[in-house]
Amino acid sequence: MHKKKIILFHCLFWFFDFFKDTIYGFQYYYFYDAQYTLASLYKTTAIDFVRTLLTAALFYLNALVLVPRFFGKSRYGIYAFSVLALLIAFTPVHYLLELILLKYFNWATYGREITMVWIFQSVLRGSLMYILLGIAYGYVVDYFKTQEEKKELEKAKLTTELAFLKSQINPHFLFNTINDIYSLTYQKSDQAPEALLKLSALLRYMLRESEADKVLLSKEVEYLEDVIDLQRIGLKGHAFIEFEKKGHLNQKLISPLVLIAFVENAFKHGVCDDPNHPIRINLAVEGDTLLFRVLNRKNRDQKDRTGGIGLVNVRRRLELLYPASYTLEITDELHTFEVELALQLDALMPVKHNEHQAIPALT
């Protein structure tokens, strides 16, 4: 529950409690000649306002201090002793209140002599309901606090798991790419500087952009294109990869590094150098839905099983990042492997600004 709503609920509870006591006091407190006058209403209001403050203080001391420290930990004997000590501590305060009321308000009180013992008995009777309410409230507060802590722990766990899953992305591809660039450099190839720049952009995206919860889909697509270009460079022009994209990419957001696992899986387990059976990658945005498809012919010479840890990794990330907002279909046939992903995208929110505020650039 929202903190402001909780505060409002408490204020309303004590207001109605005070209002109830005021109506009761106006009917039953005896002010001699001032009975049932506006003056007696003022006196009754003052009396019950102070009493409500004392009752509220007793309630919160019990609910927020004694209940969690003792009652909630099954230390019932210490709790009972603490409540008794609290009531004894409040007794002199109520006793002084009665004396002040007698002197300044000319109040007939209860028609009997006021003693400390009688005041204690009166405080005990009047506070019993609020003590029980304090126990119930303490349990409710503890329950919601425990649930909130569980949510925070689960959130921290998921954040750690996502970070771990993200850290597993790309090492195999990166090592191969570095070796390819080293080979190009050794051969003094004109492609070496271009490959190095693309690798630099790729690493920059992985280290900087991927730290965000969401990135522009167009940035994610640029990252995929750099990966594809590096694959082509590594295979020295013998990589046959078709990448088709449709729709508006600039106004949509996606979690970073979600799509790359499907592409890397095709590179690792598929045939890249067959012009008759190229790797086909299709990306389309239709409304708020991303349709992503990767089709590759299997490399039967490899011993690795198609669809290794990378796909398990990305499936788990999709479950964490897009629960109930995606569908993933994997078709594993004798000669081909196909992945089809439908993902609900977030729209880029417009930036609100005024004449004194600069518009942040999307980089």
mmCIF file of C-alpha atoms in Angstrom:
data_model
loop_
_atom_site.group_PDB
_atom_site.id
_atom_site.type_symbol
_atom_site.label_atom_id
_atom_site.label_comp_id
_atom_site.label_asym_id
_atom_site.label_seq_id
_atom_site.Cartn_x
_atom_site.Cartn_y
_atom_site.Cartn_z
ATOM 1 C CA MET A 1 0.000 0.000 0.000
ATOM 2 C CA HIS A 2 1.219 3.488 -0.814
ATOM 3 C CA LYS A 3 2.747 5.366 2.133
ATOM 4 C CA LYS A 4 0.417 8.369 1.730
ATOM 5 C CA LYS A 5 -2.636 6.112 1.779
ATOM 6 C CA ILE A 6 -1.400 4.435 4.964
ATOM 7 C CA ILE A 7 -0.943 7.810 6.669
ATOM 8 C CA LEU A 8 -4.401 8.904 5.519
ATOM 9 C CA PHE A 9 -5.931 5.689 6.878
ATOM 10 C CA HIS A 10 -4.314 6.262 10.288
ATOM 11 C CA CYS A 11 -5.472 9.879 10.406
ATOM 12 C CA LEU A 12 -9.049 8.885 9.538
ATOM 13 C CA PHE A 13 -9.045 6.111 12.149
ATOM 14 C CA TRP A 14 -7.995 8.434 14.971
ATOM 15 C CA PHE A 15 -10.303 11.185 13.771
ATOM 16 C CA PHE A 16 -13.340 8.901 13.941
ATOM 17 C CA ASP A 17 -12.166 7.532 17.275
ATOM 18 C CA PHE A 18 -11.871 11.096 18.601
ATOM 19 C CA PHE A 19 -15.237 12.058 17.075
ATOM 20 C CA LYS A 20 -16.925 9.027 18.699
ATOM 21 C CA ASP A 21 -15.540 9.874 22.128
ATOM 22 C CA THR A 22 -16.489 13.531 21.747
ATOM 23 C CA ILE A 23 -20.131 12.690 20.986
ATOM 24 C CA TYR A 24 -20.198 10.250 23.909
ATOM 25 C CA GLY A 25 -18.561 12.763 26.277
ATOM 26 C CA PHE A 26 -20.924 15.563 25.324
ATOM 27 C CA GLN A 27 -23.822 13.359 26.381
ATOM 28 C CA TYR A 28 -22.364 11.932 29.596
ATOM 29 C CA TYR A 29 -19.743 14.323 31.024
ATOM 30 C CA TYR A 30 -21.301 16.539 33.696
ATOM 31 C CA PHE A 31 -20.319 20.238 33.732
ATOM 32 C CA TYR A 32 -22.881 21.479 36.250
ATOM 33 C CA ASP A 33 -24.594 24.653 34.977
ATOM 34 C CA ALA A 34 -22.719 24.511 31.660
ATOM 35 C CA GLN A 35 -24.184 21.126 30.699
ATOM 36 C CA TYR A 36 -25.354 20.847 27.042
ATOM 37 C CA THR A 37 -23.993 24.246 26.066
ATOM 38 C CA LEU A 38 -21.449 25.329 23.508
ATOM 39 C CA ALA A 39 -18.940 25.768 26.331
ATOM 40 C CA SER A 40 -19.408 22.175 27.431
ATOM 41 C CA LEU A 41 -18.842 21.026 23.845
ATOM 42 C CA TYR A 42 -15.535 22.908 23.781
ATOM 43 C CA LYS A 43 -14.518 21.311 27.078
ATOM 44 C CA THR A 44 -15.514 17.848 25.887
ATOM 45 C CA THR A 45 -13.546 18.328 22.686
ATOM 46 C CA ALA A 46 -10.434 19.368 24.605
ATOM 47 C CA ILE A 47 -10.759 16.448 27.020
ATOM 48 C CA ASP A 48 -11.160 13.817 24.317
ATOM 49 C CA PHE A 49 -8.476 15.327 22.102
ATOM 50 C CA VAL A 50 -5.896 14.857 24.871
ATOM 51 C CA ARG A 51 -7.221 11.369 25.611
ATOM 52 C CA THR A 52 -6.996 10.425 21.925
ATOM 53 C CA LEU A 53 -3.361 11.578 21.827
ATOM 54 C CA LEU A 54 -2.555 9.445 24.875
ATOM 55 C CA THR A 55 -4.396 6.421 23.428
ATOM 56 C CA ALA A 56 -2.614 6.811 20.083
ATOM 57 C CA ALA A 57 0.755 7.055 21.853
ATOM 58 C CA LEU A 58 0.023 3.846 23.796
ATOM 59 C CA PHE A 59 -1.189 2.103 20.618
ATOM 60 C CA TYR A 60 1.921 2.901 18.557
ATOM 61 C CA LEU A 61 4.370 2.143 21.370
ATOM 62 C CA ASN A 62 2.726 -1.249 21.709
ATOM 63 C CA ALA A 63 2.304 -1.976 17.986
ATOM 64 C CA LEU A 64 5.635 -0.705 16.693
ATOM 65 C CA VAL A 65 7.949 -1.415 19.649
ATOM 66 C CA LEU A 66 6.635 -4.098 21.993
ATOM 67 C CA VAL A 67 4.869 -6.374 19.490
ATOM 68 C CA PRO A 68 7.786 -6.800 17.024
ATOM 69 C CA ARG A 69 10.406 -7.065 19.788
ATOM 70 C CA PHE A 70 8.619 -9.463 22.103
ATOM 71 C CA PHE A 71 5.209 -10.747 21.011
ATOM 72 C CA GLY A 72 6.319 -11.401 17.425
ATOM 73 C CA LYS A 73 9.298 -13.400 18.718
ATOM 74 C CA SER A 74 7.128 -15.531 21.027
ATOM 75 C CA ARG A 75 8.494 -13.862 24.164
ATOM 76 C CA TYR A 76 5.019 -13.574 25.643
ATOM 77 C CA GLY A 77 6.049 -13.251 29.306
ATOM 78 C CA ILE A 78 8.334 -10.282 28.594
ATOM 79 C CA TYR A 79 5.648 -8.796 26.352
ATOM 80 C CA ALA A 80 2.973 -9.011 29.081
ATOM 81 C CA PHE A 81 5.357 -7.438 31.604
ATOM 82 C CA SER A 82 6.223 -4.664 29.125
ATOM 83 C CA VAL A 83 2.559 -3.872 28.453
ATOM 84 C CA LEU A 84 1.897 -3.752 32.192
ATOM 85 C CA ALA A 85 4.860 -1.393 32.663
ATOM 86 C CA LEU A 86 3.551 0.778 29.827
ATOM 87 C CA LEU A 87 0.108 1.038 31.436
ATOM 88 C CA ILE A 88 1.665 1.869 34.793
ATOM 89 C CA ALA A 89 3.741 4.596 33.127
ATOM 90 C CA PHE A 90 0.603 6.072 31.545
ATOM 91 C CA THR A 91 -1.382 6.006 34.800
ATOM 92 C CA PRO A 92 0.182 9.145 36.378
ATOM 93 C CA VAL A 93 -0.364 11.031 33.121
ATOM 94 C CA HIS A 94 -4.067 10.171 33.187
ATOM 95 C CA TYR A 95 -4.189 10.986 36.901
ATOM 96 C CA LEU A 96 -2.773 14.473 36.275
ATOM 97 C CA LEU A 97 -5.200 14.884 33.391
ATOM 98 C CA GLU A 98 -8.141 14.180 35.698
ATOM 99 C CA LEU A 99 -6.876 16.698 38.279
ATOM 100 C CA ILE A 100 -6.395 19.371 35.616
ATOM 101 C CA LEU A 101 -9.852 18.718 34.234
ATOM 102 C CA LEU A 102 -11.346 19.013 37.721
ATOM 103 C CA LYS A 103 -9.612 22.315 38.370
ATOM 104 C CA TYR A 104 -9.942 24.131 35.037
ATOM 105 C CA PHE A 105 -13.081 22.683 33.507
ATOM 106 C CA ASN A 106 -15.161 22.346 36.662
ATOM 107 C CA TRP A 107 -15.913 18.773 35.590
ATOM 108 C CA ALA A 108 -17.766 16.440 37.935
ATOM 109 C CA THR A 109 -15.799 13.466 36.533
ATOM 110 C CA TYR A 110 -17.155 10.164 37.731
ATOM 111 C CA GLY A 111 -18.937 11.224 40.918
ATOM 112 C CA ARG A 112 -16.351 9.580 43.157
ATOM 113 C CA GLU A 113 -12.912 10.101 44.657
ATOM 114 C CA ILE A 114 -10.058 9.708 42.189
ATOM 115 C CA THR A 115 -7.193 7.464 43.281
ATOM 116 C CA MET A 116 -4.121 6.218 41.425
ATOM 117 C CA VAL A 117 -5.317 2.604 41.680
ATOM 118 C CA TRP A 118 -8.725 3.474 40.276
ATOM 119 C CA ILE A 119 -7.107 5.423 37.428
ATOM 120 C CA PHE A 120 -4.893 2.396 36.618
ATOM 121 C CA GLN A 121 -7.964 0.160 36.477
ATOM 122 C CA SER A 122 -9.691 2.697 34.233
ATOM 123 C CA VAL A 123 -6.648 2.923 31.921
ATOM 124 C CA LEU A 124 -6.445 -0.882 31.753
ATOM 125 C CA ARG A 125 -10.114 -1.235 30.785
ATOM 126 C CA GLY A 126 -9.972 1.575 28.260
ATOM 127 C CA SER A 127 -6.709 0.376 26.677
ATOM 128 C CA LEU A 128 -7.451 -3.340 26.354
ATOM 129 C CA MET A 129 -9.068 -3.027 22.920
ATOM 130 C CA TYR A 130 -6.222 -0.849 21.616
ATOM 131 C CA ILE A 131 -3.628 -3.315 22.939
ATOM 132 C CA LEU A 132 -5.332 -6.114 21.006
ATOM 133 C CA LEU A 133 -5.551 -3.871 17.930
ATOM 134 C CA GLY A 134 -1.848 -3.102 18.339
ATOM 135 C CA ILE A 135 -1.011 -6.813 18.289
ATOM 136 C CA ALA A 136 -3.073 -7.285 15.114
ATOM 137 C CA TYR A 137 -1.585 -4.177 13.513
ATOM 138 C CA GLY A 138 1.938 -5.278 14.443
ATOM 139 C CA TYR A 139 1.375 -8.603 12.717
ATOM 140 C CA VAL A 140 -0.020 -6.883 9.616
ATOM 141 C CA VAL A 141 2.938 -4.492 9.439
ATOM 142 C CA ASP A 142 5.370 -7.381 9.918
ATOM 143 C CA TYR A 143 3.625 -9.371 7.179
ATOM 144 C CA PHE A 144 3.833 -6.577 4.617
ATOM 145 C CA LYS A 145 7.420 -5.812 5.655
ATOM 146 C CA THR A 146 8.341 -9.466 5.161
ATOM 147 C CA GLN A 147 6.616 -9.506 1.758
ATOM 148 C CA GLU A 148 8.443 -6.329 0.735
ATOM 149 C CA GLU A 149 11.760 -7.820 1.814
ATOM 150 C CA LYS A 150 10.985 -10.964 -0.169
ATOM 151 C CA LYS A 151 10.250 -8.834 -3.231
ATOM 152 C CA GLU A 152 13.499 -6.919 -2.793
ATOM 153 C CA LEU A 153 15.452 -10.153 -2.387
ATOM 154 C CA GLU A 154 13.753 -11.632 -5.445
ATOM 155 C CA LYS A 155 14.456 -8.468 -7.417
ATOM 156 C CA ALA A 156 18.114 -8.552 -6.351
ATOM 157 C CA LYS A 157 18.275 -12.229 -7.249
ATOM 158 C CA LEU A 158 16.780 -11.599 -10.684
ATOM 159 C CA THR A 159 19.113 -8.654 -11.254
ATOM 160 C CA THR A 160 22.094 -10.826 -10.341
ATOM 161 C CA GLU A 161 20.835 -13.632 -12.555
ATOM 162 C CA LEU A 162 20.315 -11.265 -15.491
ATOM 163 C CA ALA A 163 23.801 -9.853 -15.019
ATOM 164 C CA PHE A 164 25.213 -13.376 -14.981
ATOM 165 C CA LEU A 165 23.268 -14.368 -18.088
ATOM 166 C CA LYS A 166 24.371 -11.216 -19.862
ATOM 167 C CA SER A 167 27.995 -11.870 -18.935
ATOM 168 C CA GLN A 168 27.822 -15.224 -20.735
ATOM 169 C CA ILE A 169 27.031 -13.599 -24.076
ATOM 170 C CA ASN A 170 29.560 -13.424 -26.876
ATOM 171 C CA PRO A 171 32.903 -14.735 -25.495
ATOM 172 C CA HIS A 172 33.227 -17.458 -28.174
ATOM 173 C CA PHE A 173 32.364 -15.044 -30.992
ATOM 174 C CA LEU A 174 34.617 -12.303 -29.607
ATOM 175 C CA PHE A 175 37.650 -14.553 -29.324
ATOM 176 C CA ASN A 176 37.159 -15.763 -32.890
ATOM 177 C CA THR A 177 36.745 -12.165 -34.103
ATOM 178 C CA ILE A 178 39.942 -11.049 -32.368
ATOM 179 C CA ASN A 179 41.803 -13.933 -33.991
ATOM 180 C CA ASP A 180 40.367 -12.992 -37.394
ATOM 181 C CA ILE A 181 41.408 -9.350 -36.994
ATOM 182 C CA TYR A 182 44.861 -10.443 -35.886
ATOM 183 C CA SER A 183 45.107 -12.550 -39.039
ATOM 184 C CA LEU A 184 43.985 -9.623 -41.204
ATOM 185 C CA THR A 185 46.497 -7.341 -39.505
ATOM 186 C CA TYR A 186 49.278 -9.880 -39.982
ATOM 187 C CA GLN A 187 48.356 -10.098 -43.666
ATOM 188 C CA LYS A 188 48.178 -6.283 -43.840
ATOM 189 C CA SER A 189 44.680 -6.548 -45.248
ATOM 190 C CA ASP A 190 42.740 -3.386 -46.071
ATOM 191 C CA GLN A 191 39.822 -4.852 -44.129
ATOM 192 C CA ALA A 192 41.714 -4.825 -40.825
ATOM 193 C CA PRO A 193 40.967 -1.153 -39.894
ATOM 194 C CA GLU A 194 37.255 -1.553 -40.750
ATOM 195 C CA ALA A 195 37.035 -4.766 -38.747
ATOM 196 C CA LEU A 196 38.758 -3.122 -35.790
ATOM 197 C CA LEU A 197 36.329 -0.192 -35.858
ATOM 198 C CA LYS A 198 33.343 -2.521 -35.953
ATOM 199 C CA LEU A 199 34.745 -4.554 -33.071
ATOM 200 C CA SER A 200 35.269 -1.318 -31.145
ATOM 201 C CA ALA A 201 31.647 -0.267 -31.748
ATOM 202 C CA LEU A 202 30.466 -3.739 -30.792
ATOM 203 C CA LEU A 203 32.401 -3.713 -27.500
ATOM 204 C CA ARG A 204 31.251 -0.166 -26.728
ATOM 205 C CA TYR A 205 27.648 -1.241 -27.146
ATOM 206 C CA MET A 206 28.138 -4.303 -24.952
ATOM 207 C CA LEU A 207 29.866 -2.352 -22.171
ATOM 208 C CA ARG A 208 27.820 0.852 -22.216
ATOM 209 C CA GLU A 209 24.458 0.524 -23.894
ATOM 210 C CA SER A 210 23.743 -2.929 -22.526
ATOM 211 C CA GLU A 211 23.847 -1.581 -18.956
ATOM 212 C CA ALA A 212 20.509 0.123 -19.584
ATOM 213 C CA ASP A 213 17.233 -1.701 -18.999
ATOM 214 C CA LYS A 214 16.002 -0.731 -22.461
ATOM 215 C CA VAL A 215 17.676 0.612 -25.594
ATOM 216 C CA LEU A 216 16.432 1.839 -28.943
ATOM 217 C CA LEU A 217 15.624 -1.035 -31.267
ATOM 218 C CA SER A 218 17.597 0.742 -33.972
ATOM 219 C CA LYS A 219 20.708 0.549 -31.761
ATOM 220 C CA GLU A 220 20.178 -3.158 -31.214
ATOM 221 C CA VAL A 221 19.829 -3.631 -34.976
ATOM 222 C CA GLU A 222 23.077 -1.704 -35.606
ATOM 223 C CA TYR A 223 24.768 -4.028 -33.142
ATOM 224 C CA LEU A 224 23.456 -7.075 -35.035
ATOM 225 C CA GLU A 225 24.670 -5.600 -38.306
ATOM 226 C CA ASP A 226 28.172 -5.114 -36.859
ATOM 227 C CA VAL A 227 28.197 -8.737 -35.709
ATOM 228 C CA ILE A 228 27.080 -9.904 -39.162
ATOM 229 C CA ASP A 229 29.721 -7.749 -40.893
ATOM 230 C CA LEU A 230 32.452 -9.145 -38.652
ATOM 231 C CA GLN A 231 31.290 -12.657 -39.494
ATOM 232 C CA ARG A 232 31.562 -11.826 -43.184
ATOM 233 C CA ILE A 233 35.051 -10.404 -42.679
ATOM 234 C CA GLY A 234 36.104 -13.473 -40.690
ATOM 235 C CA LEU A 235 34.988 -15.799 -43.510
ATOM 236 C CA LYS A 236 36.816 -13.619 -46.057
ATOM 237 C CA GLY A 237 33.810 -12.958 -48.252
ATOM 238 C CA HIS A 238 32.473 -16.512 -48.133
ATOM 239 C CA ALA A 239 29.667 -15.767 -45.647
ATOM 240 C CA PHE A 240 26.212 -15.727 -47.203
ATOM 241 C CA ILE A 241 23.879 -13.968 -44.799
ATOM 242 C CA GLU A 242 20.657 -12.175 -45.668
ATOM 243 C CA PHE A 243 19.424 -9.619 -43.164
ATOM 244 C CA GLU A 244 16.054 -8.020 -43.922
ATOM 245 C CA LYS A 245 14.432 -5.440 -41.653
ATOM 246 C CA LYS A 246 11.063 -3.714 -41.930
ATOM 247 C CA GLY A 247 9.086 -1.171 -39.939
ATOM 248 C CA HIS A 248 9.921 1.829 -37.764
ATOM 249 C CA LEU A 249 12.837 1.017 -35.471
ATOM 250 C CA ASN A 250 13.606 4.418 -33.946
ATOM 251 C CA GLN A 251 10.531 4.756 -31.734
ATOM 252 C CA LYS A 252 10.657 1.341 -30.081
ATOM 253 C CA LEU A 253 12.617 0.094 -27.067
ATOM 254 C CA ILE A 254 13.950 -3.373 -26.367
ATOM 255 C CA SER A 255 16.072 -5.028 -23.687
ATOM 256 C CA PRO A 256 19.662 -5.106 -24.978
ATOM 257 C CA LEU A 257 21.410 -8.257 -26.189
ATOM 258 C CA VAL A 258 18.211 -10.307 -26.464
ATOM 259 C CA LEU A 259 18.387 -11.043 -30.196
ATOM 260 C CA ILE A 260 22.095 -11.699 -30.588
ATOM 261 C CA ALA A 261 21.966 -15.260 -29.185
ATOM 262 C CA PHE A 262 19.781 -16.430 -32.082
ATOM 263 C CA VAL A 263 22.184 -14.952 -34.631
ATOM 264 C CA GLU A 264 25.262 -16.376 -32.913
ATOM 265 C CA ASN A 265 23.581 -19.773 -32.700
ATOM 266 C CA ALA A 266 23.090 -19.710 -36.491
ATOM 267 C CA PHE A 267 26.740 -18.770 -37.029
ATOM 268 C CA LYS A 268 28.038 -21.440 -34.655
ATOM 269 C CA HIS A 269 25.863 -24.367 -35.717
ATOM 270 C CA GLY A 270 24.752 -23.360 -39.193
ATOM 271 C CA VAL A 271 26.209 -23.319 -42.686
ATOM 272 C CA CYS A 272 27.399 -19.829 -43.606
ATOM 273 C CA ASP A 273 29.274 -20.463 -46.834
ATOM 274 C CA ASP A 274 26.547 -22.013 -49.006
ATOM 275 C CA PRO A 275 25.158 -19.440 -51.461
ATOM 276 C CA ASN A 276 22.189 -21.725 -52.202
ATOM 277 C CA HIS A 277 21.209 -21.878 -48.533
ATOM 278 C CA PRO A 278 22.173 -18.581 -46.914
ATOM 279 C CA ILE A 279 21.420 -17.748 -43.289
ATOM 280 C CA ARG A 280 18.210 -15.720 -43.368
ATOM 281 C CA ILE A 281 17.489 -13.147 -40.678
ATOM 282 C CA ASN A 282 14.190 -11.249 -40.815
ATOM 283 C CA LEU A 283 13.246 -8.455 -38.431
ATOM 284 C CA ALA A 284 9.915 -6.644 -38.691
ATOM 285 C CA VAL A 285 8.047 -4.209 -36.454
ATOM 286 C CA GLU A 286 4.275 -4.376 -36.693
ATOM 287 C CA GLY A 287 2.615 -1.957 -34.327
ATOM 288 C CA ASP A 288 4.126 -2.678 -30.900
ATOM 289 C CA THR A 289 5.225 -6.203 -31.826
ATOM 290 C CA LEU A 290 8.657 -7.294 -32.971
ATOM 291 C CA LEU A 291 8.759 -10.323 -35.261
ATOM 292 C CA PHE A 292 12.231 -11.842 -35.432
ATOM 293 C CA ARG A 293 13.093 -14.936 -37.478
ATOM 294 C CA VAL A 294 16.394 -16.729 -38.043
ATOM 295 C CA LEU A 295 16.651 -19.684 -40.423
ATOM 296 C CA ASN A 296 19.848 -21.620 -41.085
ATOM 297 C CA ARG A 297 20.876 -24.874 -42.658
ATOM 298 C CA LYS A 298 22.534 -27.202 -40.143
ATOM 299 C CA ASN A 299 26.233 -27.914 -40.308
ATOM 300 C CA ARG A 300 26.200 -31.696 -40.115
ATOM 301 C CA ASP A 301 30.007 -31.799 -39.741
ATOM 302 C CA GLN A 302 29.903 -30.196 -36.286
ATOM 303 C CA LYS A 303 29.661 -32.354 -33.196
ATOM 304 C CA ASP A 304 28.067 -29.616 -31.098
ATOM 305 C CA ARG A 305 24.350 -29.971 -30.633
ATOM 306 C CA THR A 306 22.392 -27.234 -32.392
ATOM 307 C CA GLY A 307 20.832 -24.878 -29.899
ATOM 308 C CA GLY A 308 23.278 -25.045 -27.017
ATOM 309 C CA ILE A 309 23.571 -22.968 -23.857
ATOM 310 C CA GLY A 310 23.013 -19.719 -25.766
ATOM 311 C CA LEU A 311 19.364 -20.503 -26.478
ATOM 312 C CA VAL A 312 18.772 -21.735 -22.939
ATOM 313 C CA ASN A 313 20.311 -18.480 -21.759
ATOM 314 C CA VAL A 314 18.143 -16.242 -23.936
ATOM 315 C CA ARG A 315 14.976 -18.169 -23.130
ATOM 316 C CA ARG A 316 15.588 -17.580 -19.424
ATOM 317 C CA ARG A 317 16.269 -13.876 -20.048
ATOM 318 C CA LEU A 318 13.014 -13.594 -21.982
ATOM 319 C CA GLU A 319 11.151 -15.190 -19.073
ATOM 320 C CA LEU A 320 12.649 -12.652 -16.685
ATOM 321 C CA LEU A 321 12.391 -9.565 -18.884
ATOM 322 C CA TYR A 322 9.177 -10.236 -20.832
ATOM 323 C CA PRO A 323 6.922 -12.516 -18.767
ATOM 324 C CA ALA A 324 3.719 -13.201 -20.736
ATOM 325 C CA SER A 325 4.887 -10.699 -23.395
ATOM 326 C CA TYR A 326 6.642 -12.975 -25.863
ATOM 327 C CA THR A 327 6.296 -16.190 -27.820
ATOM 328 C CA LEU A 328 9.266 -18.252 -28.946
ATOM 329 C CA GLU A 329 8.978 -21.094 -31.449
ATOM 330 C CA ILE A 330 11.973 -23.264 -32.327
ATOM 331 C CA THR A 331 11.698 -25.650 -35.251
ATOM 332 C CA ASP A 332 14.476 -28.227 -35.225
ATOM 333 C CA GLU A 333 14.295 -30.338 -38.396
ATOM 334 C CA LEU A 334 16.727 -32.757 -39.990
ATOM 335 C CA HIS A 335 18.503 -30.215 -42.188
ATOM 336 C CA THR A 336 17.303 -26.828 -40.953
ATOM 337 C CA PHE A 337 16.961 -24.919 -37.708
ATOM 338 C CA GLU A 338 14.510 -22.036 -37.383
ATOM 339 C CA VAL A 339 13.742 -19.602 -34.572
ATOM 340 C CA GLU A 340 10.680 -17.332 -34.540
ATOM 341 C CA LEU A 341 10.293 -14.740 -31.799
ATOM 342 C CA ALA A 342 7.334 -12.422 -31.276
ATOM 343 C CA LEU A 343 8.042 -9.774 -28.661
ATOM 344 C CA GLN A 344 5.957 -6.933 -27.227
ATOM 345 C CA LEU A 345 8.023 -3.743 -27.486
ATOM 346 C CA ASP A 346 7.909 -0.604 -25.379
ATOM 347 C CA ALA A 347 7.309 2.726 -27.067
ATOM 348 C CA LEU A 348 9.811 5.543 -26.681
ATOM 349 C CA MET A 349 8.267 8.168 -24.407
ATOM 350 C CA PRO A 350 8.511 11.761 -25.687
ATOM 351 C CA VAL A 351 10.888 13.977 -23.726
ATOM 352 C CA LYS A 352 9.151 16.880 -21.978
ATOM 353 C CA HIS A 353 11.156 20.076 -21.971
ATOM 354 C CA ASN A 354 10.851 23.833 -21.805
ATOM 355 C CA GLU A 355 12.847 26.700 -23.178
ATOM 356 C CA HIS A 356 15.334 26.480 -20.296
ATOM 357 C CA GLN A 357 15.887 22.737 -20.652
ATOM 358 C CA ALA A 358 18.027 21.144 -23.308
ATOM 359 C CA ILE A 359 16.795 18.084 -25.138
ATOM 360 C CA PRO A 360 19.084 15.120 -24.406
ATOM 361 C CA ALA A 361 20.577 13.543 -27.486
ATOM 362 C CA LEU A 362 19.999 9.875 -28.191
ATOM 363 C CA THR A 363 23.421 8.378 -28.705
#
